[in-house]
Amino acid sequence: MSTSVDSGGFTVSSLLNEAGVTYIAFLWADDESVDSRVRCGEYTNVDGGDVYVGFAPQWLLLKVIDGVSDWRIVDAVRGDEIALSANTANAESADAGVVLGGDGFAA
């Protein structure tokens, strides 16, 4: 299986690119010339506590790693009261359950 990414885009193997099927791709790039603002990590939520990341998040994807739950996407453009579920065909949800802040978020 072959997948490649460069400045012109990305390609995937025919095993992952079946004709007539719709796919979604999540691609991130860390631009070190702009203070390396791309961050990925994990946290343990203890009673809805704040999660410090050191900057104001503009886009957030949350997925439970040890259970079953929708993948929640919250962004600063829609506002933190609206979420998308990345693993469903549902439209926006008015119950994001996340508050974006100046140096992190609360979930």
PDB file of N, CA and C in Angstrom:
ATOM      1  N   MET A   1       0.848  -1.162   0.000  1.00  0.00           N
ATOM      2  CA  MET A   1       0.000   0.000   0.000  1.00  0.00           C
ATOM      3  C   MET A   1       0.901   1.234   0.000  1.00  0.00           C
ATOM      4  N   SER A   2       0.622   2.172  -0.881  1.00  0.00           N
ATOM      5  CA  SER A   2       1.467   3.340  -1.017  1.00  0.00           C
ATOM      6  C   SER A   2       0.660   4.615  -0.830  1.00  0.00           C
ATOM      7  N   THR A   3       1.129   5.474   0.046  1.00  0.00           N
ATOM      8  CA  THR A   3       0.528   6.789   0.264  1.00  0.00           C
ATOM      9  C   THR A   3       1.651   7.801   0.263  1.00  0.00           C
ATOM     10  N   SER A   4       1.442   8.950  -0.399  1.00  0.00           N
ATOM     11  CA  SER A   4       2.483   9.967  -0.400  1.00  0.00           C
ATOM     12  C   SER A   4       1.864  11.349  -0.228  1.00  0.00           C
ATOM     13  N   VAL A   5       2.624  12.241   0.399  1.00  0.00           N
ATOM     14  CA  VAL A   5       2.198  13.615   0.634  1.00  0.00           C
ATOM     15  C   VAL A   5       3.353  14.536   0.280  1.00  0.00           C
ATOM     16  N   ASP A   6       3.058  15.610  -0.454  1.00  0.00           N
ATOM     17  CA  ASP A   6       4.061  16.637  -0.715  1.00  0.00           C
ATOM     18  C   ASP A   6       3.354  17.980  -0.845  1.00  0.00           C
ATOM     19  N   SER A   7       4.081  19.018  -1.210  1.00  0.00           N
ATOM     20  CA  SER A   7       3.497  20.358  -1.266  1.00  0.00           C
ATOM     21  C   SER A   7       2.409  20.489  -2.323  1.00  0.00           C
ATOM     22  N   GLY A   8       2.338  19.553  -3.251  1.00  0.00           N
ATOM     23  CA  GLY A   8       1.327  19.610  -4.303  1.00  0.00           C
ATOM     24  C   GLY A   8       0.042  18.880  -3.979  1.00  0.00           C
ATOM     25  N   GLY A   9       0.011  18.145  -2.873  1.00  0.00           N
ATOM     26  CA  GLY A   9      -1.182  17.398  -2.490  1.00  0.00           C
ATOM     27  C   GLY A   9      -0.819  16.045  -1.939  1.00  0.00           C
ATOM     28  N   PHE A  10      -1.758  15.109  -2.043  1.00  0.00           N
ATOM     29  CA  PHE A  10      -1.477  13.769  -1.551  1.00  0.00           C
ATOM     30  C   PHE A  10      -2.138  12.736  -2.454  1.00  0.00           C
ATOM     31  N   THR A  11      -1.575  11.548  -2.479  1.00  0.00           N
ATOM     32  CA  THR A  11      -2.132  10.437  -3.230  1.00  0.00           C
ATOM     33  C   THR A  11      -2.229   9.241  -2.302  1.00  0.00           C
ATOM     34  N   VAL A  12      -3.153   8.358  -2.613  1.00  0.00           N
ATOM     35  CA  VAL A  12      -3.308   7.141  -1.819  1.00  0.00           C
ATOM     36  C   VAL A  12      -3.346   5.933  -2.743  1.00  0.00           C
ATOM     37  N   SER A  13      -3.093   4.805  -2.172  1.00  0.00           N
ATOM     38  CA  SER A  13      -3.123   3.550  -2.909  1.00  0.00           C
ATOM     39  C   SER A  13      -4.531   3.278  -3.418  1.00  0.00           C
ATOM     40  N   SER A  14      -4.634   2.536  -4.507  1.00  0.00           N
ATOM     41  CA  SER A  14      -5.948   2.152  -5.027  1.00  0.00           C
ATOM     42  C   SER A  14      -6.718   1.301  -4.024  1.00  0.00           C
ATOM     43  N   LEU A  15      -6.028   0.697  -3.065  1.00  0.00           N
ATOM     44  CA  LEU A  15      -6.708  -0.076  -2.025  1.00  0.00           C
ATOM     45  C   LEU A  15      -7.544   0.823  -1.110  1.00  0.00           C
ATOM     46  N   LEU A  16      -7.184   2.105  -1.035  1.00  0.00           N
ATOM     47  CA  LEU A  16      -7.908   3.052  -0.192  1.00  0.00           C
ATOM     48  C   LEU A  16      -8.722   4.040  -1.012  1.00  0.00           C
ATOM     49  N   ASN A  17      -8.797   3.866  -2.313  1.00  0.00           N
ATOM     50  CA  ASN A  17      -9.413   4.857  -3.183  1.00  0.00           C
ATOM     51  C   ASN A  17     -10.367   4.178  -4.156  1.00  0.00           C
ATOM     52  N   GLU A  18     -11.369   3.493  -3.617  1.00  0.00           N
ATOM     53  CA  GLU A  18     -12.319   2.741  -4.429  1.00  0.00           C
ATOM     54  C   GLU A  18     -13.241   3.684  -5.201  1.00  0.00           C
ATOM     55  N   ALA A  19     -13.458   3.425  -6.471  1.00  0.00           N
ATOM     56  CA  ALA A  19     -14.326   4.249  -7.314  1.00  0.00           C
ATOM     57  C   ALA A  19     -15.747   4.260  -6.764  1.00  0.00           C
ATOM     58  N   GLY A  20     -16.371   5.440  -6.752  1.00  0.00           N
ATOM     59  CA  GLY A  20     -17.748   5.574  -6.315  1.00  0.00           C
ATOM     60  C   GLY A  20     -17.934   5.687  -4.813  1.00  0.00           C
ATOM     61  N   VAL A  21     -16.850   5.709  -4.053  1.00  0.00           N
ATOM     62  CA  VAL A  21     -16.926   5.815  -2.598  1.00  0.00           C
ATOM     63  C   VAL A  21     -16.406   7.185  -2.183  1.00  0.00           C
ATOM     64  N   THR A  22     -17.097   7.843  -1.245  1.00  0.00           N
ATOM     65  CA  THR A  22     -16.675   9.157  -0.766  1.00  0.00           C
ATOM     66  C   THR A  22     -15.794   8.982   0.468  1.00  0.00           C
ATOM     67  N   TYR A  23     -14.680   9.691   0.494  1.00  0.00           N
ATOM     68  CA  TYR A  23     -13.729   9.618   1.601  1.00  0.00           C
ATOM     69  C   TYR A  23     -13.524  11.002   2.192  1.00  0.00           C
ATOM     70  N   ILE A  24     -13.001  11.035   3.399  1.00  0.00           N
ATOM     71  CA  ILE A  24     -12.558  12.283   4.012  1.00  0.00           C
ATOM     72  C   ILE A  24     -11.125  12.070   4.493  1.00  0.00           C
ATOM     73  N   ALA A  25     -10.300  13.081   4.348  1.00  0.00           N
ATOM     74  CA  ALA A  25      -8.909  12.986   4.787  1.00  0.00           C
ATOM     75  C   ALA A  25      -8.627  14.115   5.768  1.00  0.00           C
ATOM     76  N   PHE A  26      -7.949  13.799   6.854  1.00  0.00           N
ATOM     77  CA  PHE A  26      -7.484  14.800   7.804  1.00  0.00           C
ATOM     78  C   PHE A  26      -5.978  14.903   7.636  1.00  0.00           C
ATOM     79  N   LEU A  27      -5.489  16.047   7.216  1.00  0.00           N
ATOM     80  CA  LEU A  27      -4.067  16.253   6.985  1.00  0.00           C
ATOM     81  C   LEU A  27      -3.600  17.446   7.805  1.00  0.00           C
ATOM     82  N   TRP A  28      -2.487  17.289   8.488  1.00  0.00           N
ATOM     83  CA  TRP A  28      -1.909  18.384   9.261  1.00  0.00           C
ATOM     84  C   TRP A  28      -0.473  18.565   8.837  1.00  0.00           C
ATOM     85  N   ALA A  29      -0.019  19.802   8.887  1.00  0.00           N
ATOM     86  CA  ALA A  29       1.380  20.104   8.611  1.00  0.00           C
ATOM     87  C   ALA A  29       1.863  21.077   9.673  1.00  0.00           C
ATOM     88  N   ASP A  30       3.013  20.842  10.193  1.00  0.00           N
ATOM     89  CA  ASP A  30       3.587  21.697  11.215  1.00  0.00           C
ATOM     90  C   ASP A  30       4.531  22.687  10.549  1.00  0.00           C
ATOM     91  N   ASP A  31       4.149  23.954  10.503  1.00  0.00           N
ATOM     92  CA  ASP A  31       4.975  25.002   9.904  1.00  0.00           C
ATOM     93  C   ASP A  31       5.868  25.581  10.994  1.00  0.00           C
ATOM     94  N   GLU A  32       7.085  25.108  11.088  1.00  0.00           N
ATOM     95  CA  GLU A  32       7.988  25.524  12.153  1.00  0.00           C
ATOM     96  C   GLU A  32       8.358  26.989  12.082  1.00  0.00           C
ATOM     97  N   SER A  33       8.122  27.650  10.938  1.00  0.00           N
ATOM     98  CA  SER A  33       8.430  29.070  10.842  1.00  0.00           C
ATOM     99  C   SER A  33       7.373  29.931  11.537  1.00  0.00           C
ATOM    100  N   VAL A  34       6.260  29.327  11.947  1.00  0.00           N
ATOM    101  CA  VAL A  34       5.177  30.073  12.599  1.00  0.00           C
ATOM    102  C   VAL A  34       4.936  29.486  13.996  1.00  0.00           C
ATOM    103  N   ASP A  35       5.964  29.321  14.768  1.00  0.00           N
ATOM    104  CA  ASP A  35       5.879  28.906  16.166  1.00  0.00           C
ATOM    105  C   ASP A  35       5.241  27.534  16.383  1.00  0.00           C
ATOM    106  N   SER A  36       5.270  26.663  15.404  1.00  0.00           N
ATOM    107  CA  SER A  36       4.809  25.273  15.553  1.00  0.00           C
ATOM    108  C   SER A  36       3.447  25.158  16.235  1.00  0.00           C
ATOM    109  N   ARG A  37       2.447  25.773  15.688  1.00  0.00           N
ATOM    110  CA  ARG A  37       1.123  25.807  16.314  1.00  0.00           C
ATOM    111  C   ARG A  37       0.285  24.546  16.154  1.00  0.00           C
ATOM    112  N   VAL A  38       0.701  23.577  15.376  1.00  0.00           N
ATOM    113  CA  VAL A  38      -0.050  22.337  15.261  1.00  0.00           C
ATOM    114  C   VAL A  38       0.293  21.460  16.456  1.00  0.00           C
ATOM    115  N   ARG A  39      -0.716  21.044  17.179  1.00  0.00           N
ATOM    116  CA  ARG A  39      -0.493  20.214  18.365  1.00  0.00           C
ATOM    117  C   ARG A  39      -1.424  19.015  18.330  1.00  0.00           C
ATOM    118  N   CYS A  40      -0.926  17.864  18.667  1.00  0.00           N
ATOM    119  CA  CYS A  40      -1.724  16.658  18.822  1.00  0.00           C
ATOM    120  C   CYS A  40      -1.324  16.040  20.146  1.00  0.00           C
ATOM    121  N   GLY A  41      -2.280  15.482  20.844  1.00  0.00           N
ATOM    122  CA  GLY A  41      -1.954  14.864  22.114  1.00  0.00           C
ATOM    123  C   GLY A  41      -3.184  14.219  22.714  1.00  0.00           C
ATOM    124  N   GLU A  42      -3.064  13.856  23.968  1.00  0.00           N
ATOM    125  CA  GLU A  42      -4.179  13.261  24.679  1.00  0.00           C
ATOM    126  C   GLU A  42      -4.255  13.846  26.068  1.00  0.00           C
ATOM    127  N   TYR A  43      -5.419  13.729  26.668  1.00  0.00           N
ATOM    128  CA  TYR A  43      -5.598  14.202  28.028  1.00  0.00           C
ATOM    129  C   TYR A  43      -6.621  13.313  28.716  1.00  0.00           C
ATOM    130  N   THR A  44      -6.626  13.339  30.025  1.00  0.00           N
ATOM    131  CA  THR A  44      -7.621  12.634  30.816  1.00  0.00           C
ATOM    132  C   THR A  44      -8.534  13.669  31.439  1.00  0.00           C
ATOM    133  N   ASN A  45      -9.818  13.580  31.136  1.00  0.00           N
ATOM    134  CA  ASN A  45     -10.798  14.531  31.644  1.00  0.00           C
ATOM    135  C   ASN A  45     -11.215  14.095  33.041  1.00  0.00           C
ATOM    136  N   VAL A  46     -10.952  14.943  34.013  1.00  0.00           N
ATOM    137  CA  VAL A  46     -11.344  14.674  35.388  1.00  0.00           C
ATOM    138  C   VAL A  46     -12.390  15.707  35.777  1.00  0.00           C
ATOM    139  N   ASP A  47     -13.649  15.305  35.772  1.00  0.00           N
ATOM    140  CA  ASP A  47     -14.765  16.174  36.162  1.00  0.00           C
ATOM    141  C   ASP A  47     -14.814  17.481  35.370  1.00  0.00           C
ATOM    142  N   GLY A  48     -14.620  17.422  34.068  1.00  0.00           N
ATOM    143  CA  GLY A  48     -14.766  18.607  33.225  1.00  0.00           C
ATOM    144  C   GLY A  48     -13.725  19.677  33.436  1.00  0.00           C
ATOM    145  N   GLY A  49     -12.533  19.287  33.782  1.00  0.00           N
ATOM    146  CA  GLY A  49     -11.475  20.255  34.058  1.00  0.00           C
ATOM    147  C   GLY A  49     -10.953  20.952  32.817  1.00  0.00           C
ATOM    148  N   ASP A  50     -10.212  22.033  33.042  1.00  0.00           N
ATOM    149  CA  ASP A  50      -9.590  22.780  31.958  1.00  0.00           C
ATOM    150  C   ASP A  50      -8.387  22.010  31.410  1.00  0.00           C
ATOM    151  N   VAL A  51      -8.166  22.123  30.102  1.00  0.00           N
ATOM    152  CA  VAL A  51      -7.021  21.505  29.442  1.00  0.00           C
ATOM    153  C   VAL A  51      -6.161  22.634  28.886  1.00  0.00           C
ATOM    154  N   TYR A  52      -4.971  22.817  29.442  1.00  0.00           N
ATOM    155  CA  TYR A  52      -4.055  23.883  29.032  1.00  0.00           C
ATOM    156  C   TYR A  52      -3.228  23.409  27.851  1.00  0.00           C
ATOM    157  N   VAL A  53      -3.220  24.204  26.752  1.00  0.00           N
ATOM    158  CA  VAL A  53      -2.380  23.872  25.599  1.00  0.00           C
ATOM    159  C   VAL A  53      -1.387  24.983  25.267  1.00  0.00           C
ATOM    160  N   GLY A  54      -1.504  26.136  25.913  1.00  0.00           N
ATOM    161  CA  GLY A  54      -0.537  27.206  25.721  1.00  0.00           C
ATOM    162  C   GLY A  54      -0.850  28.185  24.608  1.00  0.00           C
ATOM    163  N   PHE A  55      -1.999  28.045  23.949  1.00  0.00           N
ATOM    164  CA  PHE A  55      -2.436  28.972  22.906  1.00  0.00           C
ATOM    165  C   PHE A  55      -3.945  28.841  22.772  1.00  0.00           C
ATOM    166  N   ALA A  56      -4.574  29.753  22.038  1.00  0.00           N
ATOM    167  CA  ALA A  56      -6.024  29.713  21.826  1.00  0.00           C
ATOM    168  C   ALA A  56      -6.348  28.755  20.684  1.00  0.00           C
ATOM    169  N   PRO A  57      -6.893  27.585  20.979  1.00  0.00           N
ATOM    170  CA  PRO A  57      -7.193  26.640  19.904  1.00  0.00           C
ATOM    171  C   PRO A  57      -8.272  27.182  18.971  1.00  0.00           C
ATOM    172  N   GLN A  58      -8.040  27.015  17.674  1.00  0.00           N
ATOM    173  CA  GLN A  58      -9.007  27.449  16.662  1.00  0.00           C
ATOM    174  C   GLN A  58      -9.824  26.280  16.121  1.00  0.00           C
ATOM    175  N   TRP A  59      -9.311  25.073  16.264  1.00  0.00           N
ATOM    176  CA  TRP A  59      -9.970  23.861  15.766  1.00  0.00           C
ATOM    177  C   TRP A  59      -9.605  22.721  16.698  1.00  0.00           C
ATOM    178  N   LEU A  60     -10.587  21.941  17.113  1.00  0.00           N
ATOM    179  CA  LEU A  60     -10.353  20.898  18.093  1.00  0.00           C
ATOM    180  C   LEU A  60     -11.122  19.650  17.697  1.00  0.00           C
ATOM    181  N   LEU A  61     -10.449  18.509  17.650  1.00  0.00           N
ATOM    182  CA  LEU A  61     -11.074  17.210  17.411  1.00  0.00           C
ATOM    183  C   LEU A  61     -10.913  16.395  18.682  1.00  0.00           C
ATOM    184  N   LEU A  62     -12.016  15.931  19.224  1.00  0.00           N
ATOM    185  CA  LEU A  62     -11.993  15.117  20.434  1.00  0.00           C
ATOM    186  C   LEU A  62     -12.552  13.738  20.140  1.00  0.00           C
ATOM    187  N   LYS A  63     -11.845  12.696  20.574  1.00  0.00           N
ATOM    188  CA  LYS A  63     -12.300  11.326  20.414  1.00  0.00           C
ATOM    189  C   LYS A  63     -11.966  10.546  21.668  1.00  0.00           C
ATOM    190  N   VAL A  64     -12.946   9.855  22.197  1.00  0.00           N
ATOM    191  CA  VAL A  64     -12.727   8.988  23.344  1.00  0.00           C
ATOM    192  C   VAL A  64     -11.875   7.807  22.881  1.00  0.00           C
ATOM    193  N   ILE A  65     -10.781   7.515  23.594  1.00  0.00           N
ATOM    194  CA  ILE A  65      -9.907   6.429  23.145  1.00  0.00           C
ATOM    195  C   ILE A  65     -10.179   5.113  23.857  1.00  0.00           C
ATOM    196  N   ASP A  66     -10.929   5.145  24.956  1.00  0.00           N
ATOM    197  CA  ASP A  66     -11.181   3.896  25.673  1.00  0.00           C
ATOM    198  C   ASP A  66     -12.676   3.615  25.833  1.00  0.00           C
ATOM    199  N   GLY A  67     -13.472   4.080  24.875  1.00  0.00           N
ATOM    200  CA  GLY A  67     -14.907   3.854  24.914  1.00  0.00           C
ATOM    201  C   GLY A  67     -15.529   4.197  23.574  1.00  0.00           C
ATOM    202  N   VAL A  68     -16.850   4.185  23.531  1.00  0.00           N
ATOM    203  CA  VAL A  68     -17.579   4.477  22.307  1.00  0.00           C
ATOM    204  C   VAL A  68     -18.277   5.819  22.457  1.00  0.00           C
ATOM    205  N   SER A  69     -17.965   6.738  21.566  1.00  0.00           N
ATOM    206  CA  SER A  69     -18.563   8.062  21.578  1.00  0.00           C
ATOM    207  C   SER A  69     -18.293   8.715  20.227  1.00  0.00           C
ATOM    208  N   ASP A  70     -19.120   9.690  19.859  1.00  0.00           N
ATOM    209  CA  ASP A  70     -18.885  10.406  18.606  1.00  0.00           C
ATOM    210  C   ASP A  70     -17.591  11.200  18.668  1.00  0.00           C
ATOM    211  N   TRP A  71     -16.945  11.353  17.516  1.00  0.00           N
ATOM    212  CA  TRP A  71     -15.786  12.227  17.376  1.00  0.00           C
ATOM    213  C   TRP A  71     -16.331  13.647  17.302  1.00  0.00           C
ATOM    214  N   ARG A  72     -15.985  14.518  18.213  1.00  0.00           N
ATOM    215  CA  ARG A  72     -16.512  15.879  18.277  1.00  0.00           C
ATOM    216  C   ARG A  72     -15.505  16.863  17.698  1.00  0.00           C
ATOM    217  N   ILE A  73     -15.962  17.708  16.777  1.00  0.00           N
ATOM    218  CA  ILE A  73     -15.129  18.771  16.216  1.00  0.00           C
ATOM    219  C   ILE A  73     -15.749  20.106  16.604  1.00  0.00           C
ATOM    220  N   VAL A  74     -14.935  20.962  17.199  1.00  0.00           N
ATOM    221  CA  VAL A  74     -15.362  22.304  17.587  1.00  0.00           C
ATOM    222  C   VAL A  74     -14.365  23.276  16.976  1.00  0.00           C
ATOM    223  N   ASP A  75     -14.864  24.395  16.444  1.00  0.00           N
ATOM    224  CA  ASP A  75     -13.940  25.385  15.883  1.00  0.00           C
ATOM    225  C   ASP A  75     -14.385  26.794  16.246  1.00  0.00           C
ATOM    226  N   ALA A  76     -13.443  27.702  16.177  1.00  0.00           N
ATOM    227  CA  ALA A  76     -13.684  29.095  16.572  1.00  0.00           C
ATOM    228  C   ALA A  76     -14.604  29.822  15.595  1.00  0.00           C
ATOM    229  N   VAL A  77     -14.708  29.368  14.358  1.00  0.00           N
ATOM    230  CA  VAL A  77     -15.569  30.025  13.371  1.00  0.00           C
ATOM    231  C   VAL A  77     -17.041  29.761  13.687  1.00  0.00           C
ATOM    232  N   ARG A  78     -17.408  28.513  13.951  1.00  0.00           N
ATOM    233  CA  ARG A  78     -18.784  28.184  14.313  1.00  0.00           C
ATOM    234  C   ARG A  78     -19.103  28.625  15.736  1.00  0.00           C
ATOM    235  N   GLY A  79     -18.099  28.690  16.568  1.00  0.00           N
ATOM    236  CA  GLY A  79     -18.293  28.993  17.983  1.00  0.00           C
ATOM    237  C   GLY A  79     -18.336  27.712  18.784  1.00  0.00           C
ATOM    238  N   ASP A  80     -17.944  27.795  20.037  1.00  0.00           N
ATOM    239  CA  ASP A  80     -17.836  26.566  20.822  1.00  0.00           C
ATOM    240  C   ASP A  80     -19.176  26.008  21.302  1.00  0.00           C
ATOM    241  N   GLU A  81     -20.284  26.633  20.931  1.00  0.00           N
ATOM    242  CA  GLU A  81     -21.574  26.055  21.277  1.00  0.00           C
ATOM    243  C   GLU A  81     -22.089  25.099  20.191  1.00  0.00           C
ATOM    244  N   ILE A  82     -21.396  25.012  19.066  1.00  0.00           N
ATOM    245  CA  ILE A  82     -21.795  24.142  17.956  1.00  0.00           C
ATOM    246  C   ILE A  82     -20.672  23.140  17.692  1.00  0.00           C
ATOM    247  N   ALA A  83     -21.056  21.884  17.465  1.00  0.00           N
ATOM    248  CA  ALA A  83     -20.060  20.844  17.182  1.00  0.00           C
ATOM    249  C   ALA A  83     -20.472  20.041  15.967  1.00  0.00           C
ATOM    250  N   LEU A  84     -19.496  19.404  15.354  1.00  0.00           N
ATOM    251  CA  LEU A  84     -19.721  18.435  14.295  1.00  0.00           C
ATOM    252  C   LEU A  84     -19.317  17.070  14.833  1.00  0.00           C
ATOM    253  N   SER A  85     -19.942  16.020  14.329  1.00  0.00           N
ATOM    254  CA  SER A  85     -19.544  14.657  14.678  1.00  0.00           C
ATOM    255  C   SER A  85     -18.873  14.053  13.454  1.00  0.00           C
ATOM    256  N   ALA A  86     -17.578  13.865  13.530  1.00  0.00           N
ATOM    257  CA  ALA A  86     -16.791  13.436  12.369  1.00  0.00           C
ATOM    258  C   ALA A  86     -17.096  12.007  11.935  1.00  0.00           C
ATOM    259  N   ASN A  87     -17.638  11.201  12.797  1.00  0.00           N
ATOM    260  CA  ASN A  87     -17.883   9.806  12.455  1.00  0.00           C
ATOM    261  C   ASN A  87     -19.340   9.516  12.129  1.00  0.00           C
ATOM    262  N   THR A  88     -20.166  10.554  11.939  1.00  0.00           N
ATOM    263  CA  THR A  88     -21.569  10.343  11.598  1.00  0.00           C
ATOM    264  C   THR A  88     -21.958  11.244  10.424  1.00  0.00           C
ATOM    265  N   ALA A  89     -23.131  11.017   9.889  1.00  0.00           N
ATOM    266  CA  ALA A  89     -23.641  11.855   8.806  1.00  0.00           C
ATOM    267  C   ALA A  89     -24.510  12.988   9.348  1.00  0.00           C
ATOM    268  N   ASN A  90     -24.536  13.170  10.649  1.00  0.00           N
ATOM    269  CA  ASN A  90     -25.364  14.208  11.264  1.00  0.00           C
ATOM    270  C   ASN A  90     -24.850  15.601  10.928  1.00  0.00           C
ATOM    271  N   ALA A  91     -25.777  16.545  10.910  1.00  0.00           N
ATOM    272  CA  ALA A  91     -25.394  17.951  10.718  1.00  0.00           C
ATOM    273  C   ALA A  91     -24.814  18.486  12.023  1.00  0.00           C
ATOM    274  N   GLU A  92     -24.635  19.784  12.082  1.00  0.00           N
ATOM    275  CA  GLU A  92     -24.109  20.412  13.284  1.00  0.00           C
ATOM    276  C   GLU A  92     -24.999  20.116  14.484  1.00  0.00           C
ATOM    277  N   SER A  93     -24.372  20.041  15.631  1.00  0.00           N
ATOM    278  CA  SER A  93     -25.078  19.827  16.887  1.00  0.00           C
ATOM    279  C   SER A  93     -24.953  21.076  17.738  1.00  0.00           C
ATOM    280  N   ALA A  94     -26.026  21.438  18.416  1.00  0.00           N
ATOM    281  CA  ALA A  94     -26.008  22.642  19.248  1.00  0.00           C
ATOM    282  C   ALA A  94     -25.460  22.367  20.643  1.00  0.00           C
ATOM    283  N   ASP A  95     -24.994  21.167  20.902  1.00  0.00           N
ATOM    284  CA  ASP A  95     -24.488  20.815  22.228  1.00  0.00           C
ATOM    285  C   ASP A  95     -23.047  20.332  22.108  1.00  0.00           C
ATOM    286  N   ALA A  96     -22.106  21.267  21.998  1.00  0.00           N
ATOM    287  CA  ALA A  96     -20.709  20.895  21.794  1.00  0.00           C
ATOM    288  C   ALA A  96     -20.085  20.281  23.045  1.00  0.00           C
ATOM    289  N   GLY A  97     -20.452  20.778  24.215  1.00  0.00           N
ATOM    290  CA  GLY A  97     -19.869  20.271  25.447  1.00  0.00           C
ATOM    291  C   GLY A  97     -18.430  20.695  25.655  1.00  0.00           C
ATOM    292  N   VAL A  98     -17.972  21.695  24.890  1.00  0.00           N
ATOM    293  CA  VAL A  98     -16.597  22.174  24.960  1.00  0.00           C
ATOM    294  C   VAL A  98     -16.622  23.697  24.956  1.00  0.00           C
ATOM    295  N   VAL A  99     -15.727  24.307  25.728  1.00  0.00           N
ATOM    296  CA  VAL A  99     -15.569  25.761  25.719  1.00  0.00           C
ATOM    297  C   VAL A  99     -14.123  26.068  25.350  1.00  0.00           C
ATOM    298  N   LEU A 100     -13.935  26.771  24.216  1.00  0.00           N
ATOM    299  CA  LEU A 100     -12.594  27.166  23.795  1.00  0.00           C
ATOM    300  C   LEU A 100     -12.159  28.375  24.604  1.00  0.00           C
ATOM    301  N   GLY A 101     -10.894  28.427  24.983  1.00  0.00           N
ATOM    302  CA  GLY A 101     -10.377  29.549  25.774  1.00  0.00           C
ATOM    303  C   GLY A 101      -9.105  30.127  25.197  1.00  0.00           C
ATOM    304  N   GLY A 102      -8.551  31.109  25.864  1.00  0.00           N
ATOM    305  CA  GLY A 102      -7.354  31.798  25.399  1.00  0.00           C
ATOM    306  C   GLY A 102      -6.097  30.965  25.455  1.00  0.00           C
ATOM    307  N   ASP A 103      -6.064  29.938  26.304  1.00  0.00           N
ATOM    308  CA  ASP A 103      -4.868  29.109  26.409  1.00  0.00           C
ATOM    309  C   ASP A 103      -5.198  27.615  26.494  1.00  0.00           C
ATOM    310  N   GLY A 104      -6.407  27.247  26.025  1.00  0.00           N
ATOM    311  CA  GLY A 104      -6.792  25.840  26.048  1.00  0.00           C
ATOM    312  C   GLY A 104      -8.291  25.701  25.873  1.00  0.00           C
ATOM    313  N   PHE A 105      -8.849  24.685  26.544  1.00  0.00           N
ATOM    314  CA  PHE A 105     -10.278  24.436  26.450  1.00  0.00           C
ATOM    315  C   PHE A 105     -10.764  23.718  27.694  1.00  0.00           C
ATOM    316  N   ALA A 106     -12.067  23.733  27.887  1.00  0.00           N
ATOM    317  CA  ALA A 106     -12.700  22.981  28.961  1.00  0.00           C
ATOM    318  C   ALA A 106     -13.688  22.023  28.320  1.00  0.00           C
ATOM    319  N   ALA A 107     -13.645  20.772  28.740  1.00  0.00           N
ATOM    320  CA  ALA A 107     -14.544  19.763  28.162  1.00  0.00           C
ATOM    321  C   ALA A 107     -15.315  19.068  29.254  1.00  0.00           C
TER     322      ALA A 107
END
